[in-house]
Coordinates of C-alpha atoms and ligand atoms in Angstrom, one line a residue:
X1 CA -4.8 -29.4 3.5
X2 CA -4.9 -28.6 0.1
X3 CA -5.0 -25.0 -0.2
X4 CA -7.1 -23.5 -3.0
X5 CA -6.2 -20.2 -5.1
X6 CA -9.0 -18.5 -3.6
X7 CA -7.6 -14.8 -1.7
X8 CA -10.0 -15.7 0.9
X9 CA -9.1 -19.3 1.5
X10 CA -5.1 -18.2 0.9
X11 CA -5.4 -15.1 3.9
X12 CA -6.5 -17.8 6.4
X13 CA -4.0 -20.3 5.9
X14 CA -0.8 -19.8 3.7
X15 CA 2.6 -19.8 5.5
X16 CA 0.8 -21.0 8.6
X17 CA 0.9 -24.9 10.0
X18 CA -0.2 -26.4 13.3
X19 CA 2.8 -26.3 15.9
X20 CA 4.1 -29.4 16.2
X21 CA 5.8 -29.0 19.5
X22 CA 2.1 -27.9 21.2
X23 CA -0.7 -28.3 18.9
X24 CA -1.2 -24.8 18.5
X25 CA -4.0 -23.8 16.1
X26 CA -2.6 -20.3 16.5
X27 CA 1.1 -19.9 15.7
X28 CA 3.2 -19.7 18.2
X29 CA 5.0 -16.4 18.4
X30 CA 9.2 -16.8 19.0
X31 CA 10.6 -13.4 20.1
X32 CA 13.8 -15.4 19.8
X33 CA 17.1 -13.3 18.0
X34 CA 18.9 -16.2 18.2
X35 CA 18.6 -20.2 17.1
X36 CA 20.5 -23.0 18.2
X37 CA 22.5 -24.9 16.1
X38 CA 23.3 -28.4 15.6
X39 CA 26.8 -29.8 16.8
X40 CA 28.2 -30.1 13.5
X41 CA 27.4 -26.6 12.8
X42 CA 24.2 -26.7 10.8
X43 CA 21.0 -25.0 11.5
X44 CA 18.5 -27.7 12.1
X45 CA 15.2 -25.6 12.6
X46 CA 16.6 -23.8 9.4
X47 CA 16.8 -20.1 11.6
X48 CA 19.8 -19.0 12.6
X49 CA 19.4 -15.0 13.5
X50 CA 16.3 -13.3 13.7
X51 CA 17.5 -10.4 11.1
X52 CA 18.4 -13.3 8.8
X53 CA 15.2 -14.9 8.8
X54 CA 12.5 -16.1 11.6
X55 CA 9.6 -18.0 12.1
X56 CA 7.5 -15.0 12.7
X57 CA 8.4 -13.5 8.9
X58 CA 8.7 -16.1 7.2
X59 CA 5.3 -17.2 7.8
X60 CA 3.9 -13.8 6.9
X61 CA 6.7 -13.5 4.0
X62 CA 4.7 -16.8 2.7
X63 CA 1.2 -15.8 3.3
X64 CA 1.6 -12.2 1.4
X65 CA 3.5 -14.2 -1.8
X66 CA 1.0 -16.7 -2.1
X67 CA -2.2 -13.7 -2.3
X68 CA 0.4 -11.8 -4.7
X69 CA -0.3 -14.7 -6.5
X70 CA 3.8 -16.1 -6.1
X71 CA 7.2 -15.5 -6.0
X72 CA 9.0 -14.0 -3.1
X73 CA 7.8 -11.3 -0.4
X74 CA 10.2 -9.1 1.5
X75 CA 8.6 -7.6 4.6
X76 CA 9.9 -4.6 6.2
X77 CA 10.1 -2.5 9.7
X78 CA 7.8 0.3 8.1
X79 CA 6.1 0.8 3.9
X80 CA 9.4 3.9 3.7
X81 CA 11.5 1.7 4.2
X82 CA 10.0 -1.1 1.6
X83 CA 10.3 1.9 -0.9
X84 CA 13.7 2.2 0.4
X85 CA 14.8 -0.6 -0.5
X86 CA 13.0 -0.6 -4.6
X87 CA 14.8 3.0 -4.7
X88 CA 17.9 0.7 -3.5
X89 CA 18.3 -1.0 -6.7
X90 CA 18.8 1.6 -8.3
X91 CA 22.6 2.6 -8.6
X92 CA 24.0 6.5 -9.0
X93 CA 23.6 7.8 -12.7
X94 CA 20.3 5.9 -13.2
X95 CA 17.2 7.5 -13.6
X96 CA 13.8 6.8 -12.0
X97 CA 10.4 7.9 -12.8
X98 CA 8.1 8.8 -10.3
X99 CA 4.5 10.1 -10.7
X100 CA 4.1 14.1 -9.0
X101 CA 1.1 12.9 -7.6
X102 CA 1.6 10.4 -4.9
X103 CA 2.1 10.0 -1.5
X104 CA 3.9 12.8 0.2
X105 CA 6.8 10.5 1.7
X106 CA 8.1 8.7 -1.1
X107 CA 8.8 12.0 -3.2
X108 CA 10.2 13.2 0.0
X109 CA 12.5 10.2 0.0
X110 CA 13.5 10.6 -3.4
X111 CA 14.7 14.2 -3.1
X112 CA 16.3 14.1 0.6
X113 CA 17.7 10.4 0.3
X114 CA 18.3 9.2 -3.3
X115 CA 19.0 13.0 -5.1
X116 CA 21.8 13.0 -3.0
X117 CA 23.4 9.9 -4.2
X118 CA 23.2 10.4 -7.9
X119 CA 20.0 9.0 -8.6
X120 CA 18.6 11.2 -11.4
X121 CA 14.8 11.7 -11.1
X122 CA 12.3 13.1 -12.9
X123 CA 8.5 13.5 -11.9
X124 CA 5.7 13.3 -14.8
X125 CA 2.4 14.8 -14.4
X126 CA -0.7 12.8 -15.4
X127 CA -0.6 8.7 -15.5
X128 CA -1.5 7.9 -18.8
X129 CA 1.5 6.0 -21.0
X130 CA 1.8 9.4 -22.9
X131 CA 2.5 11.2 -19.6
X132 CA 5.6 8.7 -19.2
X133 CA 6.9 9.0 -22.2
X134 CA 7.6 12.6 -22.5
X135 CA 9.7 12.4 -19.5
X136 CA 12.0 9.3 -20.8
X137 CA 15.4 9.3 -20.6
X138 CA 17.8 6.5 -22.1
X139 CA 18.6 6.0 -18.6
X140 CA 15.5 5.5 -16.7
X141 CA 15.8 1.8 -15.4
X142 CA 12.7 2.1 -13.0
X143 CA 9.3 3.5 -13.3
X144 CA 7.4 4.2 -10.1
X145 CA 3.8 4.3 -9.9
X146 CA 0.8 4.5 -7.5
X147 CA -2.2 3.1 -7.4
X148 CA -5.2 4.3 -7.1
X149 CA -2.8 7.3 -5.8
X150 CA -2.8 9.7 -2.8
X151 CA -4.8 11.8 -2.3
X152 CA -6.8 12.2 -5.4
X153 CA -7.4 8.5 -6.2
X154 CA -6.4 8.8 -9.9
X155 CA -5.6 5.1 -11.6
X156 CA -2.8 3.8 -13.3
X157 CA -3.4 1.2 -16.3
X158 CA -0.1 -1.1 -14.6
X159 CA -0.4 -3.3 -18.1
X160 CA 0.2 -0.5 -20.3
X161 CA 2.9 0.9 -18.2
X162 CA 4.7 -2.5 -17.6
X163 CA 4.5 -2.7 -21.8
X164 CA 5.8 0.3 -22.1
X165 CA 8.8 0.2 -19.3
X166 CA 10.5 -3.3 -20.7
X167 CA 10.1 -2.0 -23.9
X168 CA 12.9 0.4 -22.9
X169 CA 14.4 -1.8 -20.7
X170 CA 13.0 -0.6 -17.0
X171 CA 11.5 -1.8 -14.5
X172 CA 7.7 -1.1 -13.3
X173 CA 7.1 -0.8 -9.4
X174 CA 3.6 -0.4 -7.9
X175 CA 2.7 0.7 -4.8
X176 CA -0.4 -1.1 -4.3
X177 CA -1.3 -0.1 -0.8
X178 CA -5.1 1.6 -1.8
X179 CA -5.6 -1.5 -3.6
X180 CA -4.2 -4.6 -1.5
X181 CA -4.0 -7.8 -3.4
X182 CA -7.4 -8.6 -3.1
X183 CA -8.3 -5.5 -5.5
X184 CA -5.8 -5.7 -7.9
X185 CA -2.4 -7.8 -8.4
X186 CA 0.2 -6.0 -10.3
X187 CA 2.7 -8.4 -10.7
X188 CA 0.2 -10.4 -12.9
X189 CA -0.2 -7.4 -14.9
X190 CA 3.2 -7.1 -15.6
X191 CA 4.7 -5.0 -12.7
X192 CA 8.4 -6.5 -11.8
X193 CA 7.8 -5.4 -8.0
X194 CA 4.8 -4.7 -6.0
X195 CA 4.7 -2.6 -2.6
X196 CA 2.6 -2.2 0.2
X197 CA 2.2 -0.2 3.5
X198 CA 1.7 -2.3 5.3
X199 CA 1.0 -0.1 8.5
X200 CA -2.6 0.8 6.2
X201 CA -4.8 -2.4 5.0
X202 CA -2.9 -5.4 5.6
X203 CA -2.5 -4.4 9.6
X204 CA -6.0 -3.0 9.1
X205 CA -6.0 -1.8 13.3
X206 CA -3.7 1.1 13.1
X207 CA -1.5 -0.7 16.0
X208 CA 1.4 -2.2 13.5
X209 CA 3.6 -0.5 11.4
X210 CA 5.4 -2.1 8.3
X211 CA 5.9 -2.7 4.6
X212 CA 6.9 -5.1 2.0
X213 CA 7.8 -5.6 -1.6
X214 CA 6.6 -8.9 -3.7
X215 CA 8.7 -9.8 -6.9
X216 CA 9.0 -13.0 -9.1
X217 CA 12.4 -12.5 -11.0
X218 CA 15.3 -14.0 -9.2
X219 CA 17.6 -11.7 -10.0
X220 CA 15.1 -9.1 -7.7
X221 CA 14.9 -11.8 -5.2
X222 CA 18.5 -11.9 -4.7
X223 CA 18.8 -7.9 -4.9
X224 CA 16.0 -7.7 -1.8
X225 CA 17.9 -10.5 0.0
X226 CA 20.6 -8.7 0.2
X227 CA 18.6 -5.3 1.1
X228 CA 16.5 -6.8 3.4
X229 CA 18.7 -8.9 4.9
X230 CA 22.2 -6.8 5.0
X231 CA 20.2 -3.8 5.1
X232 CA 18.6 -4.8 8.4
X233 CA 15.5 -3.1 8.1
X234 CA 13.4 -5.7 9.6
X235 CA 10.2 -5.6 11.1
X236 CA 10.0 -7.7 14.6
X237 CA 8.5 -11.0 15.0
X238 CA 5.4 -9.5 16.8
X239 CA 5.0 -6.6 14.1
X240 CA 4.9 -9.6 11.6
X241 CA 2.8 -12.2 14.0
X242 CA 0.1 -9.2 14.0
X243 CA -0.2 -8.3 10.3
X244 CA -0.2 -12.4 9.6
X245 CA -3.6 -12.3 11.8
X246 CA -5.1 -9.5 10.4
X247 CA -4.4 -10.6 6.7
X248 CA -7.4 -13.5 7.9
X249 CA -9.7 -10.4 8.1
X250 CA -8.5 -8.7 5.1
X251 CA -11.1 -10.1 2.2
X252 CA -14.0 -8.9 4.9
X253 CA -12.7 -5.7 5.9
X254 CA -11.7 -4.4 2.4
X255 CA -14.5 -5.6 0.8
X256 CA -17.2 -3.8 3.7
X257 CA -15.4 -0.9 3.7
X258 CA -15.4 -0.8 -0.3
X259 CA -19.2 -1.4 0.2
X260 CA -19.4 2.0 2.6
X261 CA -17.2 4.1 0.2
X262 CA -19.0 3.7 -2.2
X263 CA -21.9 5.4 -0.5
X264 CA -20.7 7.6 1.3
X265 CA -18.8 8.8 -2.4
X266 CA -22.2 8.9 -4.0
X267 CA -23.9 11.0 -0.9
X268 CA -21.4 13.2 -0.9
X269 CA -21.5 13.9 -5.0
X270 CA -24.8 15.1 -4.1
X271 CA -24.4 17.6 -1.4
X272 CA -24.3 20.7 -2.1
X273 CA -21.8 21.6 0.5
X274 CA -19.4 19.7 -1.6
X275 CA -17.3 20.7 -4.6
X276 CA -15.9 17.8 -5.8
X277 CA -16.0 13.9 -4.9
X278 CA -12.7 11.4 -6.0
X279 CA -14.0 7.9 -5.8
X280 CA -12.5 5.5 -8.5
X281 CA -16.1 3.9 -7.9
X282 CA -17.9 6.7 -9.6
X283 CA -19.2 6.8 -12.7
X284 CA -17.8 10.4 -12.9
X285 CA -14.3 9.9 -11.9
X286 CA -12.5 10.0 -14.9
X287 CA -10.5 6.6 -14.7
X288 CA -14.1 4.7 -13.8
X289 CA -13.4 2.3 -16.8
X290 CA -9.7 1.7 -16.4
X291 CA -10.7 1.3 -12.5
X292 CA -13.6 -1.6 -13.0
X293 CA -11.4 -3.6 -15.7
X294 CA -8.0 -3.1 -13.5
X295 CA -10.1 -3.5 -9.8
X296 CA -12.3 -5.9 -8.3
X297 CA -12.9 -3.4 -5.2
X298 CA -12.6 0.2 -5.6
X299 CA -11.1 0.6 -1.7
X300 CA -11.7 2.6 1.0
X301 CA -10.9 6.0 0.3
X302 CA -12.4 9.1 -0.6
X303 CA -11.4 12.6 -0.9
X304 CA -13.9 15.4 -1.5
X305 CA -13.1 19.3 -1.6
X306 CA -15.2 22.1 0.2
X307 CA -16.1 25.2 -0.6
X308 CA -14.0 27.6 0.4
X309 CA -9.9 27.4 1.5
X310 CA -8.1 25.3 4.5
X311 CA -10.1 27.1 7.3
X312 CA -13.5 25.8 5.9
X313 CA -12.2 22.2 5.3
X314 CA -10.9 22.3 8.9
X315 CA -14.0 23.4 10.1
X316 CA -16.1 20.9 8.5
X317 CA -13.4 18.2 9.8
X318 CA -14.0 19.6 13.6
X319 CA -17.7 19.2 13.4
X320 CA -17.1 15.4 12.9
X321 CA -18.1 13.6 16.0
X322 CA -17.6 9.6 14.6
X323 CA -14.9 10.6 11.9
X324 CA -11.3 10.8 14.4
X325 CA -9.2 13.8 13.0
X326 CA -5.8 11.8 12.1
X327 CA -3.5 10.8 9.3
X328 CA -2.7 7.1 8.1
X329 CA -5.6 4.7 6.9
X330 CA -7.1 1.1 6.1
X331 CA -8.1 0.8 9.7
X332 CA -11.0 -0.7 11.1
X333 CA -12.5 3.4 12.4
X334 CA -12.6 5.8 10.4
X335 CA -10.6 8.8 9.9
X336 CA -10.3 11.9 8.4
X337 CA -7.5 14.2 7.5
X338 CA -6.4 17.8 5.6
X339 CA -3.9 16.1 3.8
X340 CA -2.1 19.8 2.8
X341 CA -1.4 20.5 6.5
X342 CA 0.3 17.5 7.2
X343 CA 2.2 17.3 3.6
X344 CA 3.5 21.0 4.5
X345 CA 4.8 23.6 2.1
X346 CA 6.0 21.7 -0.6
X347 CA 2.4 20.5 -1.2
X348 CA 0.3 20.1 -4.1
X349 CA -3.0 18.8 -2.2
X350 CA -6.0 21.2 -2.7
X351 CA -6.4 23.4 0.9
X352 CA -10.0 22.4 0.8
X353 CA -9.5 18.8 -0.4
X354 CA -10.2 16.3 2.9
X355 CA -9.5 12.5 2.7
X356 CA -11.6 10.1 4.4
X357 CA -10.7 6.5 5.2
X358 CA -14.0 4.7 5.4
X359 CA -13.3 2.2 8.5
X360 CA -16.1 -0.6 9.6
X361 CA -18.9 1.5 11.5
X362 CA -22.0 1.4 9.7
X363 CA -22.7 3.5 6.5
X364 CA -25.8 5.2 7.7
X365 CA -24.1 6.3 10.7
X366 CA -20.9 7.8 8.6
X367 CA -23.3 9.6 6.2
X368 CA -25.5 10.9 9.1
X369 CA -21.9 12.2 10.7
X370 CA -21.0 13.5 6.9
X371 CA -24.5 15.3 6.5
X372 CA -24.5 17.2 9.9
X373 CA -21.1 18.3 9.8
X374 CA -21.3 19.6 6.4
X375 CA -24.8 21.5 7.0
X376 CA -22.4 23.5 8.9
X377 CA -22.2 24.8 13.0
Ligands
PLP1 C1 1.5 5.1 4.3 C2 2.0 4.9 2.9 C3 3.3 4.7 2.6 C4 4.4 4.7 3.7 O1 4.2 3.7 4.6 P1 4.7 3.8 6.2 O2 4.2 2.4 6.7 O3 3.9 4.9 6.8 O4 6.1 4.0 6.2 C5 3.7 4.5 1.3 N1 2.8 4.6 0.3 C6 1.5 4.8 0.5 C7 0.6 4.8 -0.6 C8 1.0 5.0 1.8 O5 -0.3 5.2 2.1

């Protein structure tokens, strides 16, 4: 068949093919660690171990490329250790750049894993180019950026900041996992690597946990190689052979849940039991324009605040009866979480900011939930 450039069209069939051996429509899954070889010592099936390569990844490895829109993807056991392995490149005396807003982990992972080793760091408030370049240092070689970012869904223009990063000879790595591929594409805006969870949208059922990094230039392709594969952080075959059928679904779920955000963000900027709504998709959010030239879909999450402190976001969590009180997202139910009290101490979240991932129940219902809980006991 000859595939077409549409994300849709791309989800359902890159990287797969009918088995030949049964006539499978549905790939086969090989739990396999091991592959025969030929008796002149070749590797006729092209597999030889299962951290090396397998048929499992390499299908899903050629299905995520293909909706980045090319080049290579590197999929890993979990998203940590895809950022891992972009903080990997980096070697001891180099500086990286690193938004302070963004999610919890990966500034946890710079300080406890990559401080340690020399990596010099520095963490610049705000997202605009400006922002950036007051924190420069002749030695930065990679900026890190996120998104729309976690928890307040701010935006990142990716083409100004890819301008401005090979300009002084970095790189620009985007974690992209609000946005998936479908929203936005940052390696055709000039991003040199782009990263996902994909525990969040791409697995889409909160049941798979794993991550992966897409880049075109081939001296990155050889760097992940070796990461990936000498690094051995691999997910399994069935942790790939899940995420590669839910990327079919992707396009429908991303878009719906999109659709009920974007209600839901505009009932709640009109309750009076709320403070303050962060939805890219509102007019009012102050990166609205950068988000409709940069997005085609403005995602799945909101965060709002409460009156009041932690207690009184808590409370209106509890009263909740559809929303499930739990971290994570990009799941098919939705879910709702007090971001501070899982980030801990070191936290910057608002106490009364709450983040909801908008799953695929119906919108009414959600905003029915919404509206009761926040009327209060
Ligand atoms: C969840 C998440 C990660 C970490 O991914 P895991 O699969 O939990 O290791 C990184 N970045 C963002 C934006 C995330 O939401």
């Amino acid at each position: 068949m000859k595939q077409s450039e549409h994300f849709e069209t791309l989800a359902v069939h890159a990287g797969k093919s009918i088995d030949r051996a049964t006539g499978a429509v549905t790939p086969p899954l090989a739990l396999s660690t091991t592959f025969e070889r030929g008796a002149d010592g070749s590797f006729p099936s092209g597999f030889s171990y299962a951290r090396t390569d397998n048929p499992a990844r390499r299908s899903l490895e050629q299905c995520i490329a293909a909706l980045e829109g090319g080049g290579r993807a590197f999929c890993f056991a979990s998203g940590s250790a895809a950022v891992t392995a972009t903080f990997s490149l980096l070697r001891p005396g180099e500086h990286l750049l690193a938004p302070a807003e963004c999610y919890h982990g990966t500034l946890s992972q710079i300080r406890s894993l990559f401080a340690p080793h020399g990596i010099e760091f520095s963490l610049f408030e705000g997202h605009g180019a400006a922002d950036l370049e007051a924190a420069w240092r002749p030695n930065t070689r990679l900026v890190w950026v996120e998104t729309p970012s976690n928890p307040l869904l701010g935006i990142t223009d990716i083409a100004a900041i890819a301008r401005l990063a090979h300009a002084h000879g970095a790189r620009l790595a985007v974690d992209s996992t609000f946005a998936t591929p479908l929203a936005q594409r940052p390696l055709d805006l000039g991003a040199d690597l782009a990263v996902h969870s994909t525990t969040k949208y791409f697995g889409g059922h909160s049941d798979v946990t794993g991550g992966v990094v897409i880049v075109r230039d081939d001296a990155l392709t050889q760097a992940l190689t070796n990461l990936q594969v000498l690094g051995g952080a691999v997910p399994s075959p069935f942790d790939c052979w899940l995420i590669h059928r839910s990327i079919a679904t992707l396009a429908c779920r991303f878009r719906a849940q999109s659709e009920s955000a974007m209600r839901v963000a505009q009932q709640l900027a009109t309750s009076s039991a709320v403070d303050k709504v962060y939805y890219p998709g509102l007019a009012t959010h102050p990166d609205h324009a950068l988000a409709r030239r940069q997005m085609r879909y403005f995602g799945g999450i909101v965060s709002f605040c409460v009156p009041g402190g932690a207690s009184e976001a808590l409370a209106a969590a509890a009263r909740l009866k559809l929303f499930t009180r739990a971290t994570s997202l990009g799941g098919i139910e939705s879910l709702i979480e007090h971001r501070a009290s899982i980030e801990g101490p070191t936290t910057r979240t608002p106490q009364n900011l709450l983040r909801l991932s908008i799953g695929l129940e119906h919108a009414d219902d959600l905003i029915a939930d919404l509206t009761q809980a926040l009327a209060g006991s």
